[in-house]
Amino acid sequence: MIEVRFLQYADCEVISAAFNSVGWKKPVSLFEGYFEEMRQGKRLVLIALSGEQIAGYVTTAVYRAEAEDGAAYFVKLRLEDFNEMSLVVPK
């Protein structure tokens, strides 16, 4: 069963190691940066888990629209804005 959830800071080292184990060099700092941008509301990062193992992730920029009174009322994601989707495929 695949579980999908938001990236948590504790995932940064785990996901980096998972990709490095299959030859994709993705430093911990990449995921720490994604996490910080997500915390600031600038990025959405979802990770997929198969059991307790990282299966992949998807990330996209987030655009907020505001009402006339300045209140944010929705987050807009567009398909063409997805800039990375990666899956771990064990050797």
Tab-separated table of C-alpha atoms in Angstrom:
chain	number	residue	atom	x	y	z
A	1	MET	CA	0.000	0.000	0.000
A	2	ILE	CA	1.287	3.467	-0.921
A	3	GLU	CA	0.863	6.325	1.552
A	4	VAL	CA	1.208	9.934	0.358
A	5	ARG	CA	1.903	12.750	2.803
A	6	PHE	CA	3.638	16.094	3.121
A	7	LEU	CA	7.428	16.156	3.454
A	8	GLN	CA	8.584	16.370	7.067
A	9	TYR	CA	12.002	17.693	8.085
A	10	ALA	CA	12.999	14.253	9.401
A	11	ASP	CA	12.482	12.862	5.858
A	12	CYS	CA	15.283	14.956	4.329
A	13	GLU	CA	18.173	12.603	5.182
A	14	VAL	CA	16.109	9.470	4.521
A	15	ILE	CA	14.942	10.552	1.072
A	16	SER	CA	18.430	11.738	0.086
A	17	ALA	CA	19.915	8.378	1.111
A	18	ALA	CA	17.207	6.495	-0.804
A	19	PHE	CA	18.011	8.299	-4.048
A	20	ASN	CA	21.777	8.122	-3.490
A	21	SER	CA	21.444	4.340	-3.038
A	22	VAL	CA	20.205	4.008	-6.625
A	23	GLY	CA	22.840	6.361	-8.057
A	24	TRP	CA	20.902	9.639	-8.098
A	25	LYS	CA	22.931	12.306	-6.301
A	26	LYS	CA	20.345	14.319	-4.396
A	27	PRO	CA	21.944	16.062	-1.397
A	28	VAL	CA	20.180	16.457	1.940
A	29	SER	CA	20.396	20.231	1.431
A	30	LEU	CA	18.058	19.950	-1.599
A	31	PHE	CA	15.288	18.491	0.539
A	32	GLU	CA	16.018	20.854	3.428
A	33	GLY	CA	15.551	23.719	0.964
A	34	TYR	CA	12.291	22.205	-0.286
A	35	PHE	CA	11.111	21.830	3.318
A	36	GLU	CA	11.931	25.471	4.116
A	37	GLU	CA	10.107	26.693	0.991
A	38	MET	CA	7.125	24.529	1.948
A	39	ARG	CA	7.180	25.976	5.475
A	40	GLN	CA	7.116	29.471	3.932
A	41	GLY	CA	4.138	28.541	1.742
A	42	LYS	CA	6.138	28.784	-1.521
A	43	ARG	CA	6.276	25.084	-2.425
A	44	LEU	CA	4.279	21.896	-2.069
A	45	VAL	CA	6.219	18.670	-1.513
A	46	LEU	CA	4.471	15.322	-1.256
A	47	ILE	CA	6.298	12.078	-0.596
A	48	ALA	CA	5.131	8.554	-1.322
A	49	LEU	CA	5.888	5.738	1.095
A	50	SER	CA	5.675	2.013	0.467
A	51	GLY	CA	5.486	0.636	3.960
A	52	GLU	CA	8.202	2.600	5.748
A	53	GLN	CA	10.378	3.088	2.649
A	54	ILE	CA	10.451	6.233	0.536
A	55	ALA	CA	9.009	5.436	-2.899
A	56	GLY	CA	9.221	8.916	-4.425
A	57	TYR	CA	8.211	12.550	-4.221
A	58	VAL	CA	6.656	15.348	-6.244
A	59	THR	CA	7.229	19.067	-5.800
A	60	THR	CA	5.725	22.186	-7.316
A	61	ALA	CA	5.660	25.913	-6.730
A	62	VAL	CA	2.576	27.298	-4.983
A	63	TYR	CA	0.702	30.405	-6.077
A	64	ARG	CA	-1.652	32.116	-3.674
A	65	ALA	CA	-4.563	34.195	-4.889
A	66	GLU	CA	-5.954	36.977	-2.742
A	67	ALA	CA	-9.432	38.382	-2.329
A	68	GLU	CA	-9.993	42.119	-2.739
A	69	ASP	CA	-9.611	42.570	1.026
A	70	GLY	CA	-6.129	40.970	0.820
A	71	ALA	CA	-7.124	37.678	2.463
A	72	ALA	CA	-5.637	34.584	0.839
A	73	TYR	CA	-8.483	32.354	-0.229
A	74	PHE	CA	-6.978	29.509	-2.225
A	75	VAL	CA	-3.768	27.933	-3.416
A	76	LYS	CA	-3.475	27.388	-7.153
A	77	LEU	CA	-1.415	24.585	-8.663
A	78	ARG	CA	-1.059	24.120	-12.391
A	79	LEU	CA	0.117	20.959	-14.084
A	80	GLU	CA	2.760	22.769	-16.118
A	81	ASP	CA	4.292	24.106	-12.893
A	82	PHE	CA	5.336	20.665	-11.622
A	83	ASN	CA	9.079	20.898	-11.873
A	84	GLU	CA	10.145	17.560	-10.473
A	85	MET	CA	8.734	14.140	-9.813
A	86	SER	CA	11.133	11.365	-8.848
A	87	LEU	CA	10.661	7.722	-7.974
A	88	VAL	CA	13.080	5.361	-6.260
A	89	VAL	CA	13.542	2.181	-8.272
A	90	PRO	CA	15.752	-0.304	-6.412
A	91	LYS	CA	18.520	-1.987	-8.411
